mmCIF file of C-alpha atoms in Angstrom:
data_model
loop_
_atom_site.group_PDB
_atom_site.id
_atom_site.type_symbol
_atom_site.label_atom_id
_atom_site.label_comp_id
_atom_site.label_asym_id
_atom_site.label_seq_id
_atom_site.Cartn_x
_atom_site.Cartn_y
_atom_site.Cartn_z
ATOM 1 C CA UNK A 1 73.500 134.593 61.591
ATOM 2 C CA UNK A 2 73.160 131.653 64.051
ATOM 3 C CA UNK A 3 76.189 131.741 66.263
ATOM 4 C CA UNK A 4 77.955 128.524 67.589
ATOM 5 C CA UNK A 5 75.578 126.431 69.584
ATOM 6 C CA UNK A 6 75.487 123.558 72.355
ATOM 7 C CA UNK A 7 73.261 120.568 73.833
ATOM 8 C CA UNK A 8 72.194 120.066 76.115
ATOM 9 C CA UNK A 9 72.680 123.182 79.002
ATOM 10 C CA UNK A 10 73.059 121.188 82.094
ATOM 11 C CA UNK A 11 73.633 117.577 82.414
ATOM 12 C CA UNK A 12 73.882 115.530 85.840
ATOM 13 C CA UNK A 13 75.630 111.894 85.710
ATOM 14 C CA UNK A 14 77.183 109.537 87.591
ATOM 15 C CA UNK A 15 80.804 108.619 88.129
ATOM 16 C CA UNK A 16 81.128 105.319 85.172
ATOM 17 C CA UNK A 17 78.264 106.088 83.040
ATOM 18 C CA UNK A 18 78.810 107.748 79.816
ATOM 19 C CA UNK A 19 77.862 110.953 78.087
ATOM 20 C CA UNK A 20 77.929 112.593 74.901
ATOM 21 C CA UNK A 21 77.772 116.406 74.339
ATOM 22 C CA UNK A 22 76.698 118.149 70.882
ATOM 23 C CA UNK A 23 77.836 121.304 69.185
ATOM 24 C CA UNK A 24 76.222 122.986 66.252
ATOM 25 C CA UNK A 25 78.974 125.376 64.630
ATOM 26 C CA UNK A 26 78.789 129.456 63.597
ATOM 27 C CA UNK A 27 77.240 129.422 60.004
ATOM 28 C CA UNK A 28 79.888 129.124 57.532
ATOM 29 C CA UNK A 29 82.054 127.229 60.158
ATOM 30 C CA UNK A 30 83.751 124.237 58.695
ATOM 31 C CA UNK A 31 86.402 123.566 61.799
ATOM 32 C CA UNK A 32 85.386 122.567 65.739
ATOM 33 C CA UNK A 33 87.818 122.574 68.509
ATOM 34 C CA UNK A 34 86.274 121.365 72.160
ATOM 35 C CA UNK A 35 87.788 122.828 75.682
ATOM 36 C CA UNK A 36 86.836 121.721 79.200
ATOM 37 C CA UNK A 37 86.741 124.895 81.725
ATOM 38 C CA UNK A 38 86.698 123.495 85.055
ATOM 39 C CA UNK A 39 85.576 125.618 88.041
ATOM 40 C CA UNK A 40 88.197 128.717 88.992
ATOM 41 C CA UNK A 41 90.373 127.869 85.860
ATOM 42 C CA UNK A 42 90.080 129.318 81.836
ATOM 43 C CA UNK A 43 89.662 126.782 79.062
ATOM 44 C CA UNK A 44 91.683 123.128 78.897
ATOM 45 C CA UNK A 45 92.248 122.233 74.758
ATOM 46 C CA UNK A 46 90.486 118.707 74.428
ATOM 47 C CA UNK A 47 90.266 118.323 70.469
ATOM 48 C CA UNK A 48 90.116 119.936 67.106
ATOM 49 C CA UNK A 49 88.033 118.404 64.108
ATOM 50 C CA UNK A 50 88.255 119.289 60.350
ATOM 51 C CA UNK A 51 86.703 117.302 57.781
ATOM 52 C CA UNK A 52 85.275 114.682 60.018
ATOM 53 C CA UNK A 53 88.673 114.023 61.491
ATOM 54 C CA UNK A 54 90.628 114.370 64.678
ATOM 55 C CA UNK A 55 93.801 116.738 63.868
ATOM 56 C CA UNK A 56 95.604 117.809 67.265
ATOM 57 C CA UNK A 57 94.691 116.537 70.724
ATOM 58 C CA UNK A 58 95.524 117.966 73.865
ATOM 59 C CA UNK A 59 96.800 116.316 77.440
ATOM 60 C CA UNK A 60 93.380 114.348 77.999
ATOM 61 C CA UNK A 61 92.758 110.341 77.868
ATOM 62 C CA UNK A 62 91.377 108.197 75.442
ATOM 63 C CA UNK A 63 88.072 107.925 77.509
ATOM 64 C CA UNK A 64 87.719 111.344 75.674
ATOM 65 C CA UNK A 65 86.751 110.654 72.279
ATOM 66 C CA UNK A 66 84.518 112.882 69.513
ATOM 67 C CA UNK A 67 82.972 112.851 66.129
ATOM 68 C CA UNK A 68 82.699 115.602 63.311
ATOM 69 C CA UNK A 69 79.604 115.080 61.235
ATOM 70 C CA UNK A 70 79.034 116.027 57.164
ATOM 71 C CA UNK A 71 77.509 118.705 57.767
ATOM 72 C CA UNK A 72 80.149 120.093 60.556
ATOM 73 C CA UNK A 73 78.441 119.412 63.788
ATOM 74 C CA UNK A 74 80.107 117.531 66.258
ATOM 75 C CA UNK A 75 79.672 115.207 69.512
ATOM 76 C CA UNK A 76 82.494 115.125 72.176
ATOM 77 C CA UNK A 77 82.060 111.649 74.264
ATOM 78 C CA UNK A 78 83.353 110.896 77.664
ATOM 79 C CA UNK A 79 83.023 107.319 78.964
ATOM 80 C CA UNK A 80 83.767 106.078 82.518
ATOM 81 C CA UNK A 81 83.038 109.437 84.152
ATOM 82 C CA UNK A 82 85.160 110.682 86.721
ATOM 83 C CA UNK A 83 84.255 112.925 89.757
ATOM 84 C CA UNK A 84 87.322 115.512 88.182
ATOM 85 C CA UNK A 85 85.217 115.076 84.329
ATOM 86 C CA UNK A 86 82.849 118.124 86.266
ATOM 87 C CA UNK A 87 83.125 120.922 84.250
ATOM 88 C CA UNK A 88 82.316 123.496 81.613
ATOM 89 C CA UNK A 89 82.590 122.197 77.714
ATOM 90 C CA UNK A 90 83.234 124.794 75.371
ATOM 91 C CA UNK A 91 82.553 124.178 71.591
ATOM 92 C CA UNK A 92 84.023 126.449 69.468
ATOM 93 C CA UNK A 93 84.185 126.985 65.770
ATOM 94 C CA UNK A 94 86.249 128.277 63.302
ATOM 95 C CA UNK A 95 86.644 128.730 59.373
ATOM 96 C CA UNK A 96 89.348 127.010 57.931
ATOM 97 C CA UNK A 97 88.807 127.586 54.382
ATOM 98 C CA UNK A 98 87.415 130.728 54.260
ATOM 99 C CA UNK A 99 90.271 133.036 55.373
ATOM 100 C CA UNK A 100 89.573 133.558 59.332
ATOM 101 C CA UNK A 101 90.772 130.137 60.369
ATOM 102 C CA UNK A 102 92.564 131.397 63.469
ATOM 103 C CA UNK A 103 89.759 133.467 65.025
ATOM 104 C CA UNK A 104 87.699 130.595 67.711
ATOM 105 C CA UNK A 105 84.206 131.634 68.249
ATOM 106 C CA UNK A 106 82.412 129.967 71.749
ATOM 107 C CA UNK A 107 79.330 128.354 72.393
ATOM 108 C CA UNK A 108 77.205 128.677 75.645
ATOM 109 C CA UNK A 109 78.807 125.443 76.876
ATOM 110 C CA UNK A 110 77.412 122.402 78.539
ATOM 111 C CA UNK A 111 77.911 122.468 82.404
ATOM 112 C CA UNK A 112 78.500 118.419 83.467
ATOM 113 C CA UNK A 113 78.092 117.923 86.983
ATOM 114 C CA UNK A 114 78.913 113.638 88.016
ATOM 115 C CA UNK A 115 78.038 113.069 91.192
ATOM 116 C CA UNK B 1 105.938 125.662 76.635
ATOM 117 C CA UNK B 2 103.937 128.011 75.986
ATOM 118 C CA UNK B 3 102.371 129.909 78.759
ATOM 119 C CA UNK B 4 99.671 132.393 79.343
ATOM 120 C CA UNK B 5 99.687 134.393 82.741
ATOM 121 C CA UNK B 6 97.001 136.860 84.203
ATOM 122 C CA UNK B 7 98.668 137.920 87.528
ATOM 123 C CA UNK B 8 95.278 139.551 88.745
ATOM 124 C CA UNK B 9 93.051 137.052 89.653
ATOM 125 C CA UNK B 10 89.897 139.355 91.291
ATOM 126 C CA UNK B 11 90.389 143.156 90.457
ATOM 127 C CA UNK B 12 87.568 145.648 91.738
ATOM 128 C CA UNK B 13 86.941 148.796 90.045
ATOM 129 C CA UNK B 14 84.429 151.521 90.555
ATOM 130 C CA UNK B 15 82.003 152.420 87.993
ATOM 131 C CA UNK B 16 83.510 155.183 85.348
ATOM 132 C CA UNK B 17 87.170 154.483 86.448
ATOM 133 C CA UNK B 18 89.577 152.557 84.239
ATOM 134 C CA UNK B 19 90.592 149.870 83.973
ATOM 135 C CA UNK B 20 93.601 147.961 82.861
ATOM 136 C CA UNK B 21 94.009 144.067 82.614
ATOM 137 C CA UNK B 22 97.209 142.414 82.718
ATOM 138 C CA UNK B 23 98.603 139.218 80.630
ATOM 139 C CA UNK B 24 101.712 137.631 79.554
ATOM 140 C CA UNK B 25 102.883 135.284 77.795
ATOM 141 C CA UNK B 26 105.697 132.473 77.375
ATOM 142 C CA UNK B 27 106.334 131.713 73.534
ATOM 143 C CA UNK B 28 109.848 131.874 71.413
ATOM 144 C CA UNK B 29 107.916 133.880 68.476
ATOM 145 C CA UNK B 30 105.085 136.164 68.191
ATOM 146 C CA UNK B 31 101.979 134.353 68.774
ATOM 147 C CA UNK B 32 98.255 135.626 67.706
ATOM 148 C CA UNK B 33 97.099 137.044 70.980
ATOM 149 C CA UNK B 34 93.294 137.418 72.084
ATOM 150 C CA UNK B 35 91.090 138.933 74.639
ATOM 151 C CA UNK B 36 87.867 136.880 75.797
ATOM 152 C CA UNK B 37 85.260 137.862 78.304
ATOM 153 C CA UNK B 38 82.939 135.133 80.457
ATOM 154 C CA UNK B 39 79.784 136.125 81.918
ATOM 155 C CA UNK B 40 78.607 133.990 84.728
ATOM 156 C CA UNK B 41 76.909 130.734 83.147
ATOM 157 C CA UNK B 42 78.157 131.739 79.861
ATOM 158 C CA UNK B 43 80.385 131.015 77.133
ATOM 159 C CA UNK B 44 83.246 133.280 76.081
ATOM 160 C CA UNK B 45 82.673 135.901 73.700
ATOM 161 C CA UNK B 46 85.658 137.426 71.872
ATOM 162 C CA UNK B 47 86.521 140.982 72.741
ATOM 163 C CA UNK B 48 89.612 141.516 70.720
ATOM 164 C CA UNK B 49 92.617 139.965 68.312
ATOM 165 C CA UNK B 50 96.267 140.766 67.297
ATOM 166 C CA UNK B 51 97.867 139.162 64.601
ATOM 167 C CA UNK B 52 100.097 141.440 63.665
ATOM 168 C CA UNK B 53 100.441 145.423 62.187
ATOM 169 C CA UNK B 54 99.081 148.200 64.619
ATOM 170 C CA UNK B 55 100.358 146.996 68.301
ATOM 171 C CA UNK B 56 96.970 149.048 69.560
ATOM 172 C CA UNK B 57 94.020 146.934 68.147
ATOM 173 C CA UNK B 58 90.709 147.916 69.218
ATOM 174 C CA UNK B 59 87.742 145.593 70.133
ATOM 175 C CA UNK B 60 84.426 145.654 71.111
ATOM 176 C CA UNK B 61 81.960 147.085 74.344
ATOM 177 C CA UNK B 62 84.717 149.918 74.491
ATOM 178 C CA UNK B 63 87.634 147.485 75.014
ATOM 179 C CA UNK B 64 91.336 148.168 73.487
ATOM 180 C CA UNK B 65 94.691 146.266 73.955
ATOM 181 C CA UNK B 66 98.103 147.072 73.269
ATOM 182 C CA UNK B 67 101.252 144.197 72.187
ATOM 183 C CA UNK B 68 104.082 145.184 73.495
ATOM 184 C CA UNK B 69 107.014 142.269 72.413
ATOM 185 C CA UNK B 70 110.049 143.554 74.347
ATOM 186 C CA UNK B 71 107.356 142.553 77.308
ATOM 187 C CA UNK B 72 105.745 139.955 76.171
ATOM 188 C CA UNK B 73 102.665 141.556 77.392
ATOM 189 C CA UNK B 74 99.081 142.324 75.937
ATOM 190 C CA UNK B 75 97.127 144.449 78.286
ATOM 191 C CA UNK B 76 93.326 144.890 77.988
ATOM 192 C CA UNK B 77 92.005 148.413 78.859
ATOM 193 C CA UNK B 78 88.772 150.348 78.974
ATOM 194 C CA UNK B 79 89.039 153.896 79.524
ATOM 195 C CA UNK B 80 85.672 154.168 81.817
ATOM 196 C CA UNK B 81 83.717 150.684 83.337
ATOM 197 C CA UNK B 82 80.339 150.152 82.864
ATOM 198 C CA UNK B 83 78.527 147.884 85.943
ATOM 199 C CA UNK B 84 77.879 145.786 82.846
ATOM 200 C CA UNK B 85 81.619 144.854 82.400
ATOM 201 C CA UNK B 86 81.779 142.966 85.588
ATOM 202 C CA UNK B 87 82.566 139.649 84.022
ATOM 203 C CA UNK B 88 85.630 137.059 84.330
ATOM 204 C CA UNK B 89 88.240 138.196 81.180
ATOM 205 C CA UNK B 90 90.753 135.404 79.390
ATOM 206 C CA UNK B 91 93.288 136.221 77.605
ATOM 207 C CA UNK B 92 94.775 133.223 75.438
ATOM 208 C CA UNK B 93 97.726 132.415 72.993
ATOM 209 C CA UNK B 94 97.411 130.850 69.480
ATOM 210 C CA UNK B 95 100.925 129.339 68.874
ATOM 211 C CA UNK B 96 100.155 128.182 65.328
ATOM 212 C CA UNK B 97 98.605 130.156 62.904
ATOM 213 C CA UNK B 98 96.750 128.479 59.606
ATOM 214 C CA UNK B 99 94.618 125.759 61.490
ATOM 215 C CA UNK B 100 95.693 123.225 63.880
ATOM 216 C CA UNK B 101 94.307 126.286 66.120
ATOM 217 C CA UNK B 102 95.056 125.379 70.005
ATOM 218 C CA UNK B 103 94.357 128.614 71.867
ATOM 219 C CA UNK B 104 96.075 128.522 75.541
ATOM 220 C CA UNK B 105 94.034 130.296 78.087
ATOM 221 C CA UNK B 106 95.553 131.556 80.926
ATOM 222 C CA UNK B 107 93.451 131.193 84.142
ATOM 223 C CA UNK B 108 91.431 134.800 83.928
ATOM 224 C CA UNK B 109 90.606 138.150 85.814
ATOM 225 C CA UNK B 110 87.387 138.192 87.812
ATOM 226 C CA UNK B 111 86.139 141.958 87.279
ATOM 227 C CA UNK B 112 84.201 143.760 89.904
ATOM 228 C CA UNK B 113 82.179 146.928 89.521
ATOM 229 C CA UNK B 114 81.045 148.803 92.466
ATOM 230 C CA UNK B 115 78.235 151.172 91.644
#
């Protein structure tokens, strides 16, 4: 049973250009939800996706933006990077119509170093 | 708002001894309350849930928590560490249940295992 996974591992940009991140979910997974875990701190809610749409947003800005695919996988885009976008991204999935919709299960992450 | 807070940020135990995490948590009702674990470079794997029934739920690697409401508190323990344990833990809120699934991290417990 493939678990949830991530491209790429590492990425290295710098501050203005853009980037986009990709998340495979758990098998069975029909829900994604993306966090950014900056150094020294646990996991910052960016977005949720279900059914190819955006349904709850957390505190981040517009230059944050995503995409939920038919098949379930999902992109999280950042444009205009910022020094403070360095970070962990954490995809996570989850299965909304199959009874264990509140249970998250993590990817590897994507560690985003702009310099 | 909702809150999640680890008052231990580093802990140190010695190998065999036990160990007991602490968290708390801000919300007017009962959240769903979970226990995550980090190993360096890594994504989070999930240790342990509470939803509700039995306020001692037990989890994975050895790991058990207990609810306790009048405290607001749900402690991770371990009865006897393994060097392999030494990991950052998160424990994290779900204020919603039934999708629209935001979990609320607080800002983790750096473990320590001296041989």
């Amino acid at each position: 049973d493939a678990g949830v996974t991530q491209s790429p591992t590492h990425l290295i940009k710098t501050r203005g250009q853009q980037v986009t991140l990709r998340c495979s979910p758990k098998s069975g997974h029909d829900t994604v939800s993306w966090y950014q875990q900056a150094l020294g701190q646990g996991p910052q809610f960016i977005f949720q996706y279900y059914e190819e749409e955006e349904r709850q947003r957390g505190n981040f800005p517009d230059r944050f933006s995503g995409h939920q695919f038919p098949n379930y996988s999902s992109e999280l885009n950042v444009n205009a990077l910022l020094l403070g976008d360095s970070a962990l991204y954490l995809c996570a999935s989850s299965d909304d119509a199959g009874g264990d919709t509140d249970t998250q299960y993590f990817g590897p992450g994507t560690r985003l170093t702009v310099l | 708002a909702q809150s999640v807070t680890q008052p231990d940020i580093h802990i140190t135990v010695s190998e065999g001894a036990s160990l007991e995490l602490r968290c708390n948590y801000s919300y007017g009702a009962t959240p769903y309350l979970f226990w995550y674990v980090q190993s360096p470079g890594q994504g989070l794997q999930l240790l342990l849930k509470y939803f509700s029934g039995d306020t001692l739920v037990q989890g994975i690697k050895g790991f058990e928590a207990e609810f306790k409401r009048s405290q607001s508190s749900f402690n991770l323990r371990k009865p006897s560490v393994h060097w392999s344990d030494a990991a950052e833990y998160f424990c994290a809120v779900l204020p919603f249940s039934g999708g629209y699934n935001k979990l609320i991290f607080g800002a983790g417990t750096r473990l320590a295992v001296h041989p």
